[in-house]
Amino acid sequence: MPVRSGCRRVSRKVMHIHRYVLAGLLAASSVATAQSRPAVSLPAAATSAEPPAVLESTIVRAPGPGLWRVTRGENTLWVFGRVSPLPAGMVWNPARIRSIVASADAVIAEPSVMVGADMGFFAKLALLPSLIGVRDLPDNRSLREVLPPASYARWARLKAQHRGIDGSSEHWRPMFAASAMYDQALRERGLSQKNVVGAELGDALKARGLKITPASATLTIAEPRKAVREFKATQLADVRCFDRVLDQVEYGMGTLAERADAWATGDVAALRRLQPASARHECEDAVLSGSFGQKYGLDTLQAKARARWIAAAEASLSSHHVALSVLPMDEVLAADGVVAALAAKGYLVQAPDEQPSNAPAAPVAAAPSSATTVR
């Protein structure tokens, strides 16, 4: 889930978990560039390596899938699932979202955590020098020293295939090194993690003058300098995260491209079939559930944020005729996602291909002006 500090968002993207530490936990995002990076996903099964072909996008104004409909009585919460990565040149058609925002009584943000520091802007500026080296392994160790031999051999082989990775990555924590390789692999395939849906939603909300309802859990770090020192000295249990991300690099790029195609063309059945296993849990646990995360209360934030989204959704369904929320597709489709949690509470949840023909429909985007196939 996204990580926010102050008014600026740092995505939940685990592959850039150092952004979580730098911009979220350590409250430096007010002076650093925040990026939106959704969680990295892995295919359920990896069988063979794929050639690093560049993804060709022929999409113009791709509509994306229809919206999931959650109802109780006469009230409806429309849920739009976003996918990342997508082709770098793809342009999304936001007609459905804009139409719903135009008539919505509420828009609910996706679950997020807000991590700040009990300090002012200039104190945050002064904190920045202490962040240098935060992604490095403690005691100047190297990946060769901390990884199992098989994992390091795999890293070295893939690094030779995916050139352009920072040379200093040999001394980075495994999860950060894997992040750099994943990003390079995406670039080589013409894939981008830019959150095109979030940008369009923001424009629609601004045009309507509608404020978004937060669904966040907040934590304030009283002594951020101390937290930085402790994090630098902590050896994270991130080898499982490292291995899972390299699975994606070696085997999963084709699946990501296929899922992008399914999303762009609105193929809900394919999105279900391509619903991936995720590296998120292994990578998040490396920081959030270890001794460092437990000490600062990071291990409980995500559950709190998800509970607040569910509470906000229930409140909306009890008082608003029309509401909207944009969520990562895994939260929409997963058996343990927040949409499934609403279904378990007795709300009627209908996927786009499950809604009866006589049901009130979400607005349909205008057809794209050219082919919508991602190759």
XYZ file of C-alpha atoms in Angstrom:
375
model
C 0.000 0.000 0.000
C 1.219 3.516 -0.610
C 3.372 5.220 1.959
C 2.734 8.880 2.544
C 4.703 11.476 4.455
C 3.161 14.878 4.896
C 1.180 15.607 1.746
C 3.378 13.682 -0.614
C 3.038 10.070 -1.599
C 5.659 7.399 -1.706
C 4.116 4.272 -3.189
C 3.903 0.949 -1.411
C 6.102 -0.370 -4.207
C 8.263 -2.821 -2.343
C 10.921 -2.813 -4.994
C 11.760 0.668 -3.836
C 11.392 -0.017 -0.133
C 14.346 2.311 0.460
C 11.927 5.079 -0.527
C 9.837 3.854 2.357
C 12.749 4.326 4.704
C 14.052 7.572 3.227
C 10.822 9.355 2.506
C 8.354 7.711 4.813
C 9.889 6.416 8.013
C 12.534 9.122 8.165
C 10.211 11.927 7.064
C 12.484 13.157 4.313
C 9.924 13.092 1.539
C 9.185 16.776 2.008
C 12.593 17.487 0.515
C 12.951 14.430 -1.736
C 11.239 13.449 -4.948
C 8.365 11.055 -4.299
C 7.525 8.452 -6.905
C 4.456 6.293 -7.351
C 5.520 2.681 -7.613
C 2.947 -0.068 -7.065
C 3.857 -3.373 -5.522
C 5.938 -5.758 -7.556
C 4.176 -8.995 -8.397
C 5.460 -12.388 -9.384
C 3.775 -14.953 -11.614
C 2.356 -17.958 -9.825
C 4.718 -20.249 -11.679
C 7.994 -19.546 -13.383
C 9.153 -22.021 -15.946
C 11.624 -20.607 -18.420
C 13.655 -17.537 -19.133
C 12.471 -15.113 -21.792
C 14.459 -13.035 -24.265
C 14.625 -9.351 -23.329
C 12.395 -8.166 -26.161
C 11.175 -4.581 -26.009
C 7.431 -4.324 -25.487
C 5.663 -2.697 -28.406
C 2.631 -0.629 -27.482
C -0.046 0.140 -30.062
C -2.535 1.429 -27.510
C -4.205 4.787 -27.936
C -6.589 5.904 -25.184
C -6.920 2.384 -23.738
C -10.036 2.230 -21.523
C -8.885 -0.377 -19.035
C -11.338 -2.810 -17.421
C -14.833 -2.073 -16.236
C -15.509 -1.281 -12.595
C -16.386 -3.647 -9.785
C -19.738 -2.810 -8.199
C -20.239 -3.057 -4.440
C -23.793 -2.409 -3.270
C -26.018 -2.330 -0.258
C -29.589 -1.313 -0.942
C -29.630 1.658 -3.315
C -26.064 2.737 -2.579
C -23.110 1.816 -4.772
C -19.352 1.901 -4.380
C -17.595 1.614 -7.740
C -14.096 0.124 -7.539
C -11.558 0.518 -10.338
C -8.542 -1.793 -10.322
C -5.238 -0.433 -11.561
C -2.304 -2.506 -12.808
C 1.412 -1.816 -12.929
C 3.583 -1.916 -14.928
C 2.016 -0.793 -18.217
C 3.589 0.005 -21.598
C 5.613 3.191 -21.277
C 3.815 4.884 -24.178
C 0.282 3.880 -23.258
C -2.360 6.558 -22.801
C -5.286 5.645 -20.589
C -8.840 6.752 -21.386
C -10.251 8.101 -18.089
C -13.836 8.569 -19.332
C -15.326 6.032 -16.905
C -13.598 7.501 -13.878
C -14.366 11.100 -14.816
C -18.026 10.277 -15.343
C -18.336 8.607 -11.943
C -16.452 11.403 -10.181
C -18.877 13.881 -11.760
C -21.776 12.263 -9.880
C -20.005 10.788 -6.850
C -20.720 11.829 -3.285
C -17.365 10.473 -2.091
C -14.044 9.138 -3.381
C -12.078 6.853 -1.055
C -8.287 6.698 -1.236
C -6.575 3.331 -1.351
C -5.128 2.053 1.947
C -1.908 3.839 2.847
C 0.380 4.496 5.762
C 1.565 7.923 6.806
C 4.926 8.052 8.520
C 6.345 11.320 9.746
C 8.885 12.739 12.142
C 8.368 15.089 15.033
C 10.475 17.822 13.470
C 10.193 20.866 11.244
C 11.132 21.373 7.609
C 14.667 22.643 8.239
C 15.322 19.858 10.712
C 14.352 17.431 7.967
C 16.821 19.123 5.662
C 19.522 18.683 8.289
C 18.597 15.010 8.518
C 19.432 14.307 4.876
C 23.208 13.782 5.287
C 22.540 10.978 7.743
C 20.556 9.156 5.051
C 23.637 8.621 2.909
C 24.376 4.909 2.793
C 21.009 3.820 4.168
C 20.586 1.254 1.382
C 24.115 -0.122 1.863
C 24.918 -3.339 3.686
C 26.247 -2.808 7.227
C 30.009 -2.924 7.776
C 30.769 -2.441 4.070
C 29.845 -6.044 3.334
C 29.075 -7.251 -0.187
C 26.334 -9.323 -1.767
C 28.830 -12.137 -2.283
C 29.317 -12.262 1.503
C 25.673 -12.166 2.594
C 23.868 -14.155 -0.113
C 23.771 -17.941 -0.414
C 26.179 -19.037 -3.176
C 23.362 -20.049 -5.537
C 21.582 -16.710 -5.101
C 24.747 -14.738 -5.722
C 25.627 -16.796 -8.813
C 22.175 -16.099 -10.187
C 22.544 -12.384 -9.445
C 25.899 -12.236 -11.233
C 24.512 -14.038 -14.274
C 21.453 -11.783 -14.546
C 23.489 -8.652 -13.906
C 25.625 -9.514 -16.930
C 22.430 -9.781 -18.998
C 20.824 -6.573 -17.721
C 23.523 -3.963 -18.103
C 23.081 -0.477 -16.733
C 22.719 -1.385 -13.057
C 24.704 0.831 -10.695
C 28.124 -0.688 -10.049
C 27.869 0.069 -6.339
C 24.901 -2.310 -6.127
C 27.353 -5.062 -5.118
C 27.373 -3.435 -1.674
C 23.638 -2.753 -1.429
C 21.219 -4.672 0.728
C 19.790 -7.559 -1.327
C 16.304 -6.070 -1.648
C 17.692 -2.801 -3.038
C 19.990 -4.579 -5.476
C 17.074 -6.680 -6.706
C 15.010 -3.504 -7.055
C 17.619 -1.972 -9.353
C 17.700 -5.087 -11.523
C 13.897 -5.213 -11.726
C 13.726 -1.564 -12.790
C 16.349 -2.174 -15.471
C 14.458 -5.214 -16.772
C 11.273 -3.155 -17.039
C 13.060 -0.438 -18.984
C 14.447 -3.021 -21.383
C 10.941 -4.354 -22.026
C 9.427 -0.906 -22.565
C 7.349 -1.122 -19.385
C 6.683 1.729 -16.986
C 5.421 1.942 -13.420
C 3.963 5.408 -13.877
C 0.593 5.654 -12.131
C -1.499 6.974 -15.025
C -4.756 6.296 -13.173
C -3.773 8.316 -10.109
C -2.843 11.357 -12.181
C -6.146 11.369 -14.065
C -8.130 10.807 -10.871
C -6.411 13.778 -9.275
C -7.340 15.987 -12.223
C -10.965 14.831 -12.088
C -11.204 15.497 -8.354
C -9.700 18.942 -8.787
C -12.169 19.805 -11.544
C -15.066 18.692 -9.354
C -13.711 20.272 -6.176
C -14.183 16.956 -4.388
C -11.868 15.991 -1.549
C -10.697 12.425 -1.306
C -11.579 10.459 1.832
C -8.341 9.147 3.388
C -7.845 5.539 4.423
C -4.517 5.800 6.161
C -2.737 4.752 9.324
C -0.345 7.302 10.815
C 2.888 6.912 12.767
C 5.216 9.642 14.007
C 8.885 8.870 14.650
C 10.064 10.883 17.637
C 13.802 10.400 17.031
C 14.401 9.986 13.277
C 18.193 10.325 13.511
C 18.290 7.442 15.937
C 16.034 5.438 13.622
C 18.421 6.069 10.724
C 21.409 4.883 12.744
C 19.587 1.769 13.865
C 18.422 0.943 10.359
C 21.942 1.294 8.974
C 23.209 -1.176 11.564
C 20.385 -3.672 11.034
C 20.912 -6.767 8.910
C 17.588 -7.321 7.160
C 16.271 -10.816 6.499
C 15.716 -9.983 2.841
C 17.202 -12.927 0.943
C 13.746 -14.404 0.258
C 12.664 -11.029 -1.100
C 15.787 -10.930 -3.271
C 15.138 -14.388 -4.711
C 11.468 -13.673 -5.428
C 12.257 -10.452 -7.260
C 14.881 -12.193 -9.366
C 12.198 -14.756 -10.245
C 10.263 -11.868 -11.758
C 13.283 -10.553 -13.630
C 14.188 -13.944 -15.060
C 10.784 -15.423 -15.789
C 8.008 -12.908 -15.259
C 8.356 -10.099 -17.797
C 6.168 -11.865 -20.352
C 3.439 -12.362 -17.768
C 3.560 -8.686 -16.852
C 3.172 -7.728 -20.525
C 0.242 -10.133 -20.922
C -1.422 -8.719 -17.818
C -0.929 -5.176 -19.142
C -2.687 -6.223 -22.352
C -5.573 -7.743 -20.385
C -5.956 -4.578 -18.338
C -5.826 -2.271 -21.359
C -8.461 -4.226 -23.269
C -10.685 -4.835 -20.246
C -10.296 -8.629 -20.261
C -11.414 -9.424 -16.712
C -11.195 -13.197 -17.207
C -7.557 -12.864 -18.236
C -6.855 -10.586 -15.275
C -8.191 -13.294 -12.972
C -6.101 -15.934 -14.699
C -2.994 -13.782 -14.557
C -3.509 -12.785 -10.939
C 0.073 -13.231 -9.742
C 1.633 -14.482 -6.593
C 3.394 -11.576 -4.962
C 6.846 -10.810 -3.632
C 5.252 -8.080 -1.580
C 4.931 -10.059 1.623
C 8.530 -11.269 1.651
C 9.872 -7.801 0.887
C 7.619 -5.923 3.273
C 8.291 -8.396 6.060
C 12.027 -7.834 5.679
C 11.571 -4.275 6.954
C 8.190 -4.116 8.631
C 8.083 -7.368 10.582
C 11.692 -7.655 11.694
C 13.036 -6.329 14.971
C 13.469 -2.841 13.508
C 9.895 -2.636 12.231
C 8.435 -4.083 15.401
C 10.334 -1.640 17.586
C 8.884 1.358 15.757
C 5.408 -0.077 15.288
C 5.691 -0.447 11.531
C 4.457 -4.028 11.592
C 0.881 -3.019 12.482
C 0.415 -0.081 10.103
C -0.744 -1.943 7.016
C -3.442 -3.892 8.838
C -4.682 -0.649 10.394
C -4.792 1.095 7.015
C -6.724 -1.762 5.415
C -9.188 -1.734 8.304
C -9.690 1.998 7.818
C -10.371 1.556 4.106
C -12.990 -1.068 4.899
C -14.534 1.229 7.517
C -14.581 4.133 5.042
C -16.189 1.925 2.392
C -18.877 0.756 4.816
C -19.577 4.318 5.932
C -19.899 5.392 2.317
C -22.252 2.536 1.476
C -24.462 3.501 4.391
C -24.703 7.199 3.529
C -23.742 7.892 -0.110
C -25.663 6.963 -3.225
C -22.521 6.835 -5.392
C -18.884 6.542 -4.330
C -15.630 5.552 -6.022
C -12.318 4.013 -5.022
C -9.270 3.148 -7.133
C -7.304 0.169 -5.807
C -4.372 -1.977 -6.921
C -5.791 -4.927 -8.837
C -4.503 -7.404 -6.255
C -6.704 -5.754 -3.614
C -9.656 -6.133 -5.992
C -9.096 -9.759 -7.008
C -7.227 -11.400 -4.137
C -9.083 -13.674 -1.755
C -7.616 -11.676 1.143
C -8.058 -8.261 -0.503
C -10.208 -5.457 0.852
C -12.949 -6.031 -1.742
C -13.220 -9.666 -0.647
C -13.453 -8.396 2.929
C -16.559 -6.402 1.982
C -18.092 -9.467 0.351
C -17.424 -11.436 3.542
C -19.353 -8.785 5.469
C -22.422 -9.356 3.307
C -22.089 -6.632 0.692
C -22.933 -7.607 -2.871
C -19.750 -7.507 -4.962
C -20.039 -7.884 -8.742
C -17.164 -7.910 -11.196
C -17.687 -6.162 -14.541
C -18.560 -9.487 -16.203
C -20.924 -10.495 -13.384
C -23.214 -7.489 -13.386
C -26.709 -8.198 -14.776
C -27.731 -6.366 -17.909
C -30.521 -4.529 -16.076
C -28.233 -3.275 -13.285
C -27.160 0.389 -13.185
C -23.980 0.401 -15.216
C -20.738 2.244 -14.809
C -20.150 4.703 -17.639
C -18.506 3.177 -20.694
C -15.411 4.845 -22.082
C -15.386 5.868 -25.709
C -13.747 3.315 -27.972
C -10.050 3.912 -28.605
C -9.188 5.344 -31.980
C -6.757 2.572 -32.899
C -5.769 -0.957 -31.999
C -5.622 -1.843 -28.328
C -3.250 -4.764 -28.342
C -0.041 -4.772 -26.331
C 2.578 -6.907 -28.020
